[in-house]
Short mmCIF file of C-alpha atoms in Angstrom, two decimals:
data_model
loop_
_atom_site.label_atom_id
_atom_site.label_comp_id
_atom_site.label_asym_id
_atom_site.label_seq_id
_atom_site.Cartn_x
_atom_site.Cartn_y
_atom_site.Cartn_z
CA UNK A 3 30.12 103.68 44.61
CA UNK A 4 33.53 103.88 46.39
CA UNK A 5 36.57 103.07 44.28
CA UNK A 6 39.46 101.28 45.99
CA UNK A 7 41.87 103.43 44.02
CA UNK A 8 40.46 106.53 45.74
CA UNK A 9 41.39 105.16 49.24
CA UNK A 10 44.57 103.26 48.46
CA UNK A 11 47.71 104.95 47.08
CA UNK A 12 49.71 102.66 44.87
CA UNK A 13 53.12 104.17 43.94
CA UNK A 14 54.24 104.04 40.37
CA UNK A 15 56.24 101.08 39.39
CA UNK A 16 59.22 103.37 38.56
CA UNK A 17 59.44 104.64 42.10
CA UNK A 18 59.26 101.10 43.49
CA UNK A 19 62.18 100.12 41.32
CA UNK A 20 64.18 103.16 42.21
CA UNK A 21 63.62 102.56 45.95
CA UNK A 22 64.77 98.99 45.56
CA UNK A 23 67.89 100.00 43.73
CA UNK A 24 68.68 102.51 46.42
CA UNK A 25 68.38 100.04 49.21
CA UNK A 26 70.62 97.54 47.37
CA UNK A 27 73.14 100.20 46.86
CA UNK A 28 73.13 101.08 50.59
CA UNK A 29 73.69 97.51 51.47
CA UNK A 30 76.63 97.27 49.23
CA UNK A 31 78.07 100.47 50.74
CA UNK A 32 80.62 100.00 53.50
CA UNK A 33 82.30 102.56 55.71
CA UNK A 34 85.94 103.24 55.11
CA UNK A 35 86.93 102.37 58.71
CA UNK A 36 86.05 99.10 60.20
CA UNK A 37 85.66 100.67 63.69
CA UNK A 38 82.81 102.89 62.28
CA UNK A 39 80.69 99.95 61.13
CA UNK A 40 77.61 99.06 63.22
CA UNK A 41 76.75 95.39 63.61
CA UNK A 42 75.66 92.86 66.21
CA UNK A 43 79.09 92.71 67.75
CA UNK A 44 79.34 96.41 68.56
CA UNK A 45 75.61 97.49 68.60
CA UNK A 46 76.14 98.85 72.17
CA UNK A 47 79.09 101.12 71.03
CA UNK A 48 78.27 104.82 70.97
CA UNK A 49 78.09 106.56 67.62
CA UNK A 50 77.37 110.11 68.64
CA UNK A 51 80.19 112.32 69.85
CA UNK A 52 79.31 114.71 72.78
CA UNK A 53 81.01 117.61 74.41
CA UNK A 54 83.07 117.23 77.58
CA UNK A 55 80.50 119.28 79.56
CA UNK A 56 77.68 117.12 78.32
CA UNK A 57 79.44 113.98 79.48
CA UNK A 58 80.32 115.50 82.85
CA UNK A 59 76.67 116.68 83.40
CA UNK A 60 75.46 113.16 82.97
CA UNK A 61 78.11 111.21 84.91
CA UNK A 62 80.30 113.34 87.16
CA UNK A 63 78.23 113.11 90.28
CA UNK A 64 77.86 109.34 90.01
CA UNK A 65 81.56 108.81 89.23
CA UNK A 66 82.59 111.00 92.13
CA UNK A 67 80.33 109.03 94.57
CA UNK A 68 81.72 105.69 93.36
CA UNK A 69 85.36 107.07 93.54
CA UNK A 70 84.83 108.03 97.12
CA UNK A 71 83.41 104.52 98.01
CA UNK A 72 86.42 102.85 96.29
CA UNK A 73 88.79 105.23 98.14
CA UNK A 74 87.22 104.17 101.47
CA UNK A 75 87.16 100.44 100.79
CA UNK A 76 89.41 99.28 97.99
CA UNK A 77 93.03 98.89 99.05
CA UNK A 78 94.62 99.59 95.74
CA UNK A 79 92.80 102.88 95.38
CA UNK A 80 93.76 103.97 98.86
CA UNK A 81 97.37 102.94 97.99
CA UNK A 82 97.14 105.21 94.91
CA UNK A 83 95.99 108.15 96.95
CA UNK A 84 98.97 107.57 99.20
CA UNK A 85 101.32 107.54 96.25
CA UNK A 86 99.84 110.85 95.05
CA UNK A 87 100.36 112.59 98.44
CA UNK A 88 103.89 111.00 98.78
CA UNK A 89 105.22 111.70 95.23
CA UNK A 90 103.58 114.96 94.65
CA UNK A 91 103.83 116.71 97.95
CA UNK A 92 106.37 114.52 99.81
CA UNK A 93 107.51 114.91 103.51
CA UNK A 94 108.29 118.60 103.22
CA UNK A 95 105.79 119.88 100.68
CA UNK A 96 106.35 122.22 97.78
CA UNK A 97 108.55 124.98 99.17
CA UNK A 98 108.73 128.57 98.40
CA UNK A 99 111.85 130.01 96.91
CA UNK A 100 111.62 133.86 96.24
CA UNK A 101 113.69 135.10 93.28
CA UNK A 102 113.48 138.91 93.62
CA UNK A 103 116.39 140.66 91.94
CA UNK A 104 118.25 143.91 92.34
CA UNK A 105 118.65 146.42 89.56
CA UNK A 106 122.07 144.93 88.63
CA UNK A 107 120.48 141.50 88.09
CA UNK A 108 121.72 139.92 91.33
CA UNK A 109 119.32 138.28 93.79
CA UNK A 110 117.92 140.58 96.48
CA UNK A 111 118.80 138.15 99.31
CA UNK A 112 117.49 140.31 102.13
CA UNK A 113 114.04 140.73 100.55
CA UNK A 114 113.80 137.11 99.65
CA UNK A 115 114.60 136.03 103.16
CA UNK A 116 112.15 138.49 104.67
CA UNK A 117 109.21 137.14 102.49
CA UNK A 118 110.15 133.56 102.94
CA UNK A 119 110.33 133.82 106.68
CA UNK A 120 107.03 135.63 106.89
CA UNK A 121 105.30 133.07 104.72
CA UNK A 122 106.89 130.39 106.84
CA UNK A 123 105.23 131.93 109.97
CA UNK A 124 101.93 132.01 108.20
CA UNK A 125 102.05 128.27 107.24
CA UNK A 126 101.28 127.15 110.85
CA UNK A 127 97.70 125.70 111.34
CA UNK A 128 96.47 128.57 113.50
CA UNK A 129 97.08 130.86 110.54
CA UNK A 130 96.74 128.85 107.43
CA UNK A 131 93.22 127.43 107.68
CA UNK A 132 90.05 129.12 108.95
CA UNK A 133 89.32 125.96 111.05
CA UNK A 134 92.84 125.92 112.56
CA UNK A 135 93.22 122.18 111.68
CA UNK A 136 95.51 122.38 108.68
CA UNK A 137 98.85 123.76 108.31
CA UNK A 138 100.39 124.52 104.82
CA UNK A 139 101.73 120.95 104.31
CA UNK A 140 98.41 119.41 105.29
CA UNK A 141 96.61 121.76 102.89
CA UNK A 142 98.82 120.66 100.10
CA UNK A 143 98.18 117.00 100.87
CA UNK A 144 94.35 117.57 101.16
CA UNK A 145 94.54 119.43 97.85
CA UNK A 146 96.03 116.42 96.11
CA UNK A 147 93.74 114.05 97.91
CA UNK A 148 90.57 115.87 96.50
CA UNK A 149 92.20 116.43 93.06
CA UNK A 150 92.79 112.69 92.54
CA UNK A 151 89.66 111.29 94.21
CA UNK A 152 87.04 113.83 93.06
CA UNK A 153 88.82 115.17 90.07
CA UNK A 154 88.59 118.81 91.19
CA UNK A 155 89.29 121.00 94.19
CA UNK A 156 87.49 124.02 95.57
CA UNK A 157 89.34 126.31 97.95
CA UNK A 158 88.20 129.65 99.10
CA UNK A 159 90.54 132.56 100.00
CA UNK A 160 89.24 134.06 103.06
CA UNK A 161 90.10 137.43 104.87
CA UNK A 162 90.52 135.89 108.27
CA UNK A 163 91.05 137.12 111.82
CA UNK A 164 94.73 136.32 112.22
CA UNK A 165 98.06 138.25 112.32
CA UNK A 166 98.26 138.01 108.53
CA UNK A 167 94.68 138.73 107.65
CA UNK A 168 94.37 135.67 105.32
CA UNK A 169 93.46 131.96 105.47
CA UNK A 170 92.17 129.07 103.35
CA UNK A 171 88.90 127.22 103.46
CA UNK A 172 88.36 123.95 101.63
CA UNK A 173 84.90 123.46 100.29
CA UNK A 174 83.41 120.04 99.19
CA UNK A 175 82.80 120.14 95.53
CA UNK A 176 79.40 118.65 96.23
CA UNK A 177 78.37 122.29 96.82
CA UNK A 178 78.61 122.82 92.99
CA UNK A 179 75.19 121.48 91.97
CA UNK A 180 75.48 119.73 88.57
CA UNK A 181 71.82 120.20 87.94
CA UNK A 182 71.99 124.09 88.18
CA UNK A 183 72.32 125.30 84.59
CA UNK A 184 70.94 128.67 83.50
CA UNK A 185 71.44 131.72 81.18
CA UNK A 186 71.60 134.91 83.22
CA UNK A 187 70.25 138.33 82.08
CA UNK A 188 73.70 139.83 81.55
CA UNK A 189 74.53 137.09 79.04
CA UNK A 190 76.65 134.86 81.32
CA UNK A 191 75.90 131.28 81.39
CA UNK A 192 75.84 128.86 84.40
CA UNK A 193 77.06 125.41 83.65
CA UNK A 194 76.84 123.02 86.49
CA UNK A 195 77.01 125.86 88.99
CA UNK A 196 79.94 127.57 87.36
CA UNK A 197 79.14 130.95 85.90
CA UNK A 198 81.17 131.77 82.76
CA UNK A 199 81.30 134.71 80.44
CA UNK A 200 81.41 134.74 76.63
CA UNK A 201 84.96 133.45 76.63
CA UNK A 202 84.13 130.54 78.84
CA UNK A 203 86.13 132.07 81.67
CA UNK A 204 84.70 131.46 85.23
CA UNK A 205 83.48 134.59 86.80
CA UNK A 206 81.53 133.25 89.77
CA UNK A 207 80.64 130.02 91.52
CA UNK A 208 77.06 129.20 92.79
CA UNK A 209 77.39 127.14 96.03
CA UNK A 210 74.27 125.04 96.77
CA UNK A 211 74.01 123.20 100.03
CA UNK A 212 73.89 119.47 99.09
CA UNK A 213 71.12 117.38 100.43
CA UNK A 214 73.66 115.23 102.37
CA UNK A 215 74.88 118.23 104.30
CA UNK A 216 71.60 119.81 105.45
CA UNK A 217 71.77 118.17 108.87
CA UNK A 218 75.40 119.37 109.36
CA UNK A 219 75.01 123.05 108.49
CA UNK A 220 73.54 125.95 110.42
CA UNK A 221 70.66 126.33 107.86
CA UNK A 222 68.32 123.42 107.61
CA UNK A 223 67.35 124.12 104.02
CA UNK A 224 69.06 124.16 100.71
CA UNK A 225 70.44 127.59 99.84
CA UNK A 226 72.37 128.89 96.80
CA UNK A 227 75.05 131.60 97.18
CA UNK A 228 77.04 133.28 94.52
CA UNK A 229 80.83 133.63 95.24
CA UNK A 230 83.04 135.68 92.86
CA UNK A 231 85.69 133.73 91.09
CA UNK A 232 88.57 135.95 92.42
CA UNK A 233 87.82 134.52 95.86
CA UNK A 234 87.97 130.85 94.78
CA UNK A 235 90.63 128.32 93.58
CA UNK A 236 88.89 125.78 91.37
CA UNK A 237 91.44 123.41 90.05
CA UNK A 238 91.18 120.42 87.75
CA UNK A 239 93.06 118.80 84.95
CA UNK A 240 92.00 119.82 81.42
CA UNK A 241 92.92 117.16 78.77
CA UNK A 242 89.80 116.92 76.59
CA UNK A 243 88.13 120.26 76.10
CA UNK A 244 89.27 123.81 77.17
CA UNK A 245 85.62 124.76 77.57
CA UNK A 246 84.84 122.16 80.26
CA UNK A 247 84.00 123.69 83.64
CA UNK A 248 84.26 120.71 85.95
CA UNK A 249 86.89 117.90 86.50
CA UNK A 250 86.56 114.19 86.62
CA UNK A 251 87.91 111.80 89.03
CA UNK A 252 91.28 110.18 88.10
CA UNK A 253 89.76 106.78 89.02
CA UNK A 254 87.20 106.92 86.14
CA UNK A 255 88.99 104.39 83.84
CA UNK A 256 89.72 102.02 86.77
CA UNK A 257 86.49 102.00 88.73
CA UNK A 258 84.86 99.20 86.73
CA UNK A 259 87.99 96.99 87.07
CA UNK A 260 88.17 97.82 90.69
CA UNK A 261 84.48 96.90 91.35
CA UNK A 262 84.91 93.57 89.42
CA UNK A 263 88.03 92.80 91.49
CA UNK A 264 86.19 93.58 94.71
CA UNK A 265 83.28 91.28 93.70
CA UNK A 266 85.65 88.49 92.56
CA UNK A 267 87.62 88.52 95.79
CA UNK A 268 84.33 88.47 97.87
CA UNK A 269 83.23 85.45 95.98
CA UNK A 270 86.53 83.69 96.36
CA UNK A 271 86.72 84.45 100.05
CA UNK A 272 83.16 83.28 100.64
CA UNK A 273 83.70 80.03 98.85
CA UNK A 274 87.03 79.43 100.69
CA UNK A 275 85.27 79.99 104.00
CA UNK A 276 82.45 77.62 102.98
CA UNK A 277 85.25 74.96 102.09
CA UNK A 278 86.98 75.67 105.38
CA UNK A 279 83.83 74.91 107.30
CA UNK A 280 83.34 71.56 105.47
CA UNK A 281 79.76 72.20 104.59
CA UNK A 282 77.42 69.55 103.21
CA UNK A 283 73.76 68.80 102.52
CA UNK A 284 71.26 66.27 103.96
CA UNK A 285 69.28 64.31 101.56
CA UNK A 286 65.96 62.57 102.61
CA UNK A 287 64.69 59.36 101.00
CA UNK A 288 61.29 58.60 102.59
CA UNK A 289 58.10 57.15 101.40
CA UNK A 290 55.04 59.25 101.74
CA UNK A 291 53.86 57.09 104.69
CA UNK A 292 57.12 56.91 106.56
CA UNK A 293 58.26 60.63 105.87
CA UNK A 294 59.78 62.24 108.90
CA UNK A 295 58.04 65.48 109.82
CA UNK A 296 60.39 66.59 112.65
CA UNK A 297 60.39 65.65 116.29
CA UNK A 298 57.12 65.86 118.07
CA UNK A 299 56.20 69.31 119.17
CA UNK A 300 59.47 70.71 117.74
CA UNK A 301 59.15 73.48 115.22
CA UNK A 302 61.30 76.29 113.99
CA UNK A 303 60.66 80.00 114.26
CA UNK A 304 58.43 79.81 111.10
CA UNK A 305 56.24 77.09 112.38
CA UNK A 306 57.78 74.46 110.16
CA UNK A 307 59.09 70.98 111.47
CA UNK A 308 62.63 71.58 112.78
CA UNK A 309 65.63 70.17 110.95
CA UNK A 310 68.46 68.37 112.77
CA UNK A 311 71.65 70.41 113.49
CA UNK A 312 75.07 69.11 112.55
CA UNK A 313 78.03 69.74 114.84
CA UNK A 314 81.14 70.77 112.89
CA UNK A 315 83.48 71.12 115.86
CA UNK A 316 86.75 69.10 115.69
CA UNK A 317 86.36 65.36 116.48
CA UNK A 318 82.63 65.66 116.55
CA UNK A 319 80.42 62.77 115.51
CA UNK A 320 76.84 63.19 114.14
CA UNK A 321 74.08 60.72 113.70
CA UNK A 322 71.60 61.19 110.87
CA UNK A 323 68.03 60.10 111.06
CA UNK A 324 66.71 57.08 109.21
CA UNK A 325 66.39 57.86 105.50
CA UNK A 326 68.91 60.60 105.45
CA UNK A 327 72.30 60.73 103.73
CA UNK A 328 75.08 63.33 103.90
CA UNK A 329 76.66 64.88 100.72
CA UNK A 330 79.75 66.98 101.30
CA UNK A 331 80.11 70.33 99.55
CA UNK A 332 83.65 71.19 98.30
CA UNK A 333 83.82 74.68 96.43
CA UNK A 334 87.61 74.22 95.72
CA UNK A 335 88.48 77.94 96.21
CA UNK A 336 90.78 79.60 95.52
CA UNK A 337 91.86 77.82 92.32
CA UNK A 338 95.42 77.57 90.91
CA UNK A 339 94.49 80.29 88.54
CA UNK A 340 93.58 82.76 91.29
CA UNK A 341 96.93 84.35 91.55
CA UNK A 342 97.41 85.06 87.86
CA UNK A 343 93.80 86.34 87.45
CA UNK A 344 94.13 88.66 90.42
CA UNK A 345 97.50 89.94 89.01
CA UNK A 346 95.87 90.71 85.69
CA UNK A 347 92.98 92.71 87.18
CA UNK A 348 95.42 94.71 89.35
CA UNK A 349 97.69 95.26 86.33
CA UNK A 350 94.73 96.74 84.45
CA UNK A 351 93.94 99.04 87.41
CA UNK A 352 97.54 100.28 87.56
CA UNK A 353 97.53 100.89 83.85
CA UNK A 354 94.27 102.98 84.15
CA UNK A 355 95.75 104.87 87.03
CA UNK A 356 99.04 105.54 85.24
CA UNK A 357 101.44 103.87 87.63
CA UNK A 358 103.69 100.75 87.50
CA UNK A 359 102.06 97.54 88.58
CA UNK A 360 104.78 96.57 91.05
CA UNK A 361 104.52 100.05 92.73
CA UNK A 362 100.75 99.87 93.10
CA UNK A 363 100.61 96.19 94.17
CA UNK A 364 103.89 96.06 96.09
CA UNK A 365 104.63 92.83 94.06
CA UNK A 366 108.44 92.68 93.32
CA UNK A 367 108.39 89.01 92.36
CA UNK A 368 109.03 89.66 88.62
CA UNK A 369 110.91 92.86 88.84
CA UNK A 370 114.61 93.25 88.40
CA UNK A 371 116.66 96.43 88.79
CA UNK A 372 116.62 97.48 85.16
CA UNK A 373 112.82 97.15 84.68
CA UNK A 374 112.19 98.85 88.12
CA UNK A 375 114.43 101.73 87.02
CA UNK A 376 112.48 102.16 83.73
CA UNK A 377 109.09 101.92 85.47
CA UNK A 378 109.97 104.33 88.14
CA UNK A 379 111.59 106.73 85.59
CA UNK A 380 108.31 107.01 83.67
CA UNK A 381 106.16 107.37 86.66
CA UNK A 382 108.46 110.07 88.11
CA UNK A 383 108.01 112.02 84.96
CA UNK A 384 104.25 111.98 85.52
CA UNK A 385 104.66 112.97 89.22
CA UNK A 386 106.79 115.91 88.19
CA UNK A 387 104.17 117.12 85.76
CA UNK A 388 101.67 116.93 88.56
CA UNK A 389 103.99 118.82 90.89
CA UNK A 390 104.12 121.64 88.43
CA UNK A 391 100.27 121.64 88.20
CA UNK A 392 99.89 121.96 92.01
CA UNK A 393 102.58 124.62 92.16
CA UNK A 394 101.01 126.77 89.47
CA UNK A 395 97.25 126.17 90.25
CA UNK A 396 97.38 126.13 93.99
CA UNK A 397 100.61 127.39 95.62
CA UNK A 398 100.94 130.41 93.28
CA UNK A 399 97.46 131.89 93.68
CA UNK A 400 97.66 131.26 97.45
CA UNK A 401 100.98 133.15 97.64
CA UNK A 402 99.69 136.00 95.65
CA UNK A 403 96.64 136.45 97.85
CA UNK A 404 98.65 135.93 100.93
CA UNK A 405 101.28 138.57 99.98
CA UNK A 406 98.52 141.16 99.14
CA UNK A 407 96.95 140.68 102.55
CA UNK A 408 100.09 140.20 104.67
CA UNK A 409 101.75 143.47 103.27
CA UNK A 410 98.84 145.37 104.97
CA UNK A 411 99.90 143.99 108.37
CA UNK A 412 103.08 144.39 110.46
CA UNK A 413 104.09 140.79 109.64
CA UNK A 414 105.28 141.75 106.16
CA UNK A 415 106.74 145.22 105.84
CA UNK A 416 107.37 145.64 102.09
CA UNK A 417 106.29 148.29 99.62
CA UNK A 418 104.36 147.87 96.35
CA UNK A 419 107.66 147.63 94.24
CA UNK A 420 109.08 144.92 96.36
CA UNK A 421 105.75 143.03 96.22
CA UNK A 422 105.95 143.04 92.42
CA UNK A 423 109.53 141.78 92.57
CA UNK A 424 108.53 138.60 94.58
CA UNK A 425 105.28 137.85 92.75
CA UNK A 426 106.92 135.17 90.60
CA UNK A 427 108.91 132.94 92.91
CA UNK A 428 110.11 129.34 92.18
CA UNK A 429 108.28 126.43 93.95
CA UNK A 430 110.70 123.68 94.89
CA UNK A 431 108.97 120.23 94.98
CA UNK A 432 110.26 117.10 96.47
CA UNK A 433 112.76 114.89 94.75
CA UNK A 434 113.66 111.22 94.86
CA UNK A 435 116.93 109.55 96.03
CA UNK A 436 119.38 108.13 93.36
CA UNK A 437 118.53 104.68 92.17
CA UNK A 438 122.31 104.01 91.63
CA UNK A 439 124.09 106.62 93.83
CA UNK A 440 127.59 106.06 92.40
CA UNK A 441 126.60 106.05 88.70
CA UNK A 442 124.12 108.87 89.09
CA UNK A 443 126.53 111.17 91.03
CA UNK A 444 129.26 110.41 88.52
CA UNK A 445 126.96 111.34 85.72
CA UNK A 446 126.11 114.66 87.55
CA UNK A 447 129.81 115.32 87.95
CA UNK A 448 130.53 114.74 84.32
CA UNK A 449 127.61 116.88 83.23
CA UNK A 450 129.09 119.79 85.38
CA UNK A 451 132.61 119.25 84.03
CA UNK A 452 131.45 119.36 80.44
CA UNK A 453 129.17 122.38 81.00
CA UNK A 454 126.07 120.28 80.25
CA UNK A 455 124.36 121.31 83.56
CA UNK A 456 124.64 123.84 86.20
CA UNK A 457 124.89 123.50 89.99
CA UNK A 458 121.42 125.00 90.19
CA UNK A 459 120.04 122.36 87.89
CA UNK A 460 121.81 119.37 89.75
CA UNK A 461 120.68 120.60 93.10
CA UNK A 462 117.10 121.47 92.01
CA UNK A 463 116.83 117.85 90.78
CA UNK A 464 117.44 116.80 94.39
CA UNK A 465 115.00 119.42 95.81
CA UNK A 466 117.79 121.63 97.07
CA UNK A 467 118.02 125.36 96.47
CA UNK A 468 121.46 126.68 95.53
CA UNK A 469 121.43 129.72 97.78
CA UNK A 470 120.27 127.70 100.81
CA UNK A 471 122.92 125.02 100.01
CA UNK A 472 125.76 127.53 99.77
CA UNK A 473 124.59 129.28 102.90
CA UNK A 474 124.61 126.02 104.79
CA UNK A 475 128.05 125.21 103.52
CA UNK A 476 129.38 128.55 104.62
CA UNK A 477 127.66 128.31 108.01
CA UNK A 478 129.28 124.89 108.52
CA UNK A 479 132.57 126.05 107.52
CA UNK A 480 132.50 129.13 109.73
CA UNK A 481 131.42 127.07 112.67
CA UNK A 482 134.23 124.49 112.01
CA UNK A 483 136.81 127.22 111.72
CA UNK A 484 135.51 128.76 114.99
CA UNK A 485 135.76 125.33 116.81
CA UNK A 486 139.09 124.34 115.05
CA UNK A 487 137.63 121.34 113.24
CA UNK A 488 138.85 120.25 109.78
CA UNK A 489 136.02 119.64 107.43
CA UNK A 490 137.98 118.80 104.21
CA UNK A 491 137.29 115.35 102.78
CA UNK A 492 140.09 113.77 100.65
CA UNK A 493 138.95 110.76 98.84
CA UNK A 494 141.86 109.06 97.13
CA UNK A 495 141.13 106.68 94.20
CA UNK A 496 143.87 104.31 93.04
CA UNK A 497 144.86 104.70 89.47
CA UNK A 498 144.40 101.85 87.09
CA UNK A 499 147.53 99.90 86.41
CA UNK A 500 149.02 100.49 82.95
CA UNK A 501 150.25 97.49 81.01
CA UNK A 502 154.06 96.88 80.95
CA UNK A 503 154.49 99.73 83.44
CA UNK A 504 155.96 99.32 86.91
CA UNK A 505 153.74 100.07 89.86
CA UNK A 506 154.41 103.45 91.57
CA UNK A 507 154.88 101.70 94.90
CA UNK A 508 157.81 99.64 93.49
CA UNK A 509 159.81 102.51 91.99
CA UNK A 510 161.28 105.78 93.06
CA UNK A 511 160.46 107.53 89.71
CA UNK A 512 158.53 110.80 90.00
CA UNK A 513 154.87 110.75 88.91
CA UNK A 514 154.21 112.01 85.36
CA UNK A 515 153.48 115.71 85.06
CA UNK A 516 149.87 116.78 85.43
CA UNK A 517 147.87 117.61 82.24
CA UNK A 518 145.69 120.46 83.34
CA UNK A 519 143.77 120.50 80.09
CA UNK A 520 142.70 116.90 80.06
CA UNK A 521 142.10 116.13 83.70
CA UNK A 522 139.60 117.20 86.32
CA UNK A 523 139.20 117.12 90.01
CA UNK A 524 137.84 113.65 90.08
CA UNK A 525 140.48 111.94 87.86
CA UNK A 526 142.23 109.26 89.79
CA UNK A 527 145.36 109.94 91.72
CA UNK A 528 145.42 113.64 91.01
CA UNK A 529 142.32 114.11 93.03
CA UNK A 530 144.25 114.76 96.26
CA UNK A 531 146.48 117.30 94.43
CA UNK A 532 143.52 119.41 93.42
CA UNK A 533 142.16 119.32 96.99
CA UNK A 534 145.45 120.26 98.51
#
C-alpha cells in the first residue's frame, strides 16, 4: 500500500509561517534611493553595471557604423565635424615651436630654426604621407575627423622612401576586429584586437582585414597581422575607465536624437509634398448589378480593371464616372508647432555634442551679444582642451619619430645632444579673434601694465610666438629704415574734461607735470610724450 505522505512533502507549519513573514518583510523593505527601485515605470532600466570594455565590445562597431551614416547624411553632424576641424586645427594647423636652450638658459635660436625649417620641408604631401595625398595640415584635419566620427584614430609610423625616411599612414579602425579576444601564451591579453600587458599597456595591435575591404585589397581573404605598438599611434579620449582599449564616437549621445529628427523631417516633407499635389480619393457607390468593372478590355499590369486617372495640372478639369465622388486629402503639414519642435530636437543634439545651439544650427534669432559671448567662451574652452589632446597624442609622437629618422639623413644635421634638447617643443594651436577688440585689447594692456600677464601669454592666446613676432617687428623696422619710411604710430586720445577747469585749448597755462609713478603709456594725453 502506497502512502501519500511518502510521495508528497509537506513542510512544517513553522517553516511556512517563517517564509510568509520573510516575504512580508521584503515587501515592506524599500531601497534608500528612489532611482534604485524597480517598478513598471523603469523596468527597462539597466540594473547591472558593466566595464567600459564590455560596453564597447557589444556596441562600438554598431555605433561607429551609425555615426558614419549620420556624418554622410545628417546636416547637423556634418556641421559638427566641420566645427571640429575649424576650431581644433584651424586654417594653419597646430604649429611647431622648438624651445631648445643653451647652457645659460637662453634659447638656442639657431638650432630651433634649423629643426623648424627641416620639419616644415617634411610637411609637404610628397613626404608627409605614404600615399602622397596628405600634407601635415591635411593629416591633422583627418586625425580630428576620425577622432570625432569614429571615436578613435589609428596611424602607422612608416620608414618611407623619401628624403627624410619617414611618413605617416592612416589605417581604418575597422581593421581592429572587435570579435578577436584571446589570452596569449606569454600572459598578454588581446582585447578587441589590442594586445595589452599586465599593466593594461598596449604592446601590439592585431590588424584584421575587414569583410568590407576584401575586394579593395591585394589579398582576397581575411588576414590578421601583428604590428608592434611603437609603430602605431592609437588615440582616443579616456573619460570612463583607464583600462579601456578602444574609443567611442563623439556622436553616441546624439545619434538617437539625430535619427528621430531625420525621420520626423522625412515625414513632414512627405506630407507637405502630398498637400502640395492636392491629392484626393475616389469613392464608388454602386449596386452589385450596376458596379463598374473598368472600361471594356482595359486592364492594368496586374490584370485588374483599370482605374481612371486624374489630371492635376493647373486649370485641368476631370470628369468622374457615374457613382464616383471625390474626397480631397489635406495633411496640413508642416504645422505651426513644427519650428519649435525642430528647434528643441536640434538643441538636444547640440547639448549632446557639447556645442552651443546657435553655433551648430546657425540660428541667431534669439541670441544677443552677451549670450553669444558666454556660449562661445564655454565652447572655446572645450576646443582648447581638444587642441591640447591632439598636440600631445598626435603631433608630439609624430615629431619624435620624425626627428629620430630625419637626423640620420642629410636633411637634419644635428647630434644626439641637440636632439634631446628639441624633444619637448611647444605646439602652437589656432586662436580666435577678439569678440570686443577695444575692450579685449585694453584688458590685455592693463594685464601687462600690472604684471598680471606676460607678452608671451598675450601673444600665445592669439596663436603668435613671441620670438617670431619680435623677429618680424625687427625685420619690418630694418626694412623701413633702409627705405626711409617712418613706422611709428602715434595715437592721441583726448583727455576727459575736468569739472570747473578751463579747457587746455582756451588757455596758455602749461600742462600739469607728469606723474611717472601713476601713469602708463596709454593714459590719455601723455601717450604722445611717451612715444616721442
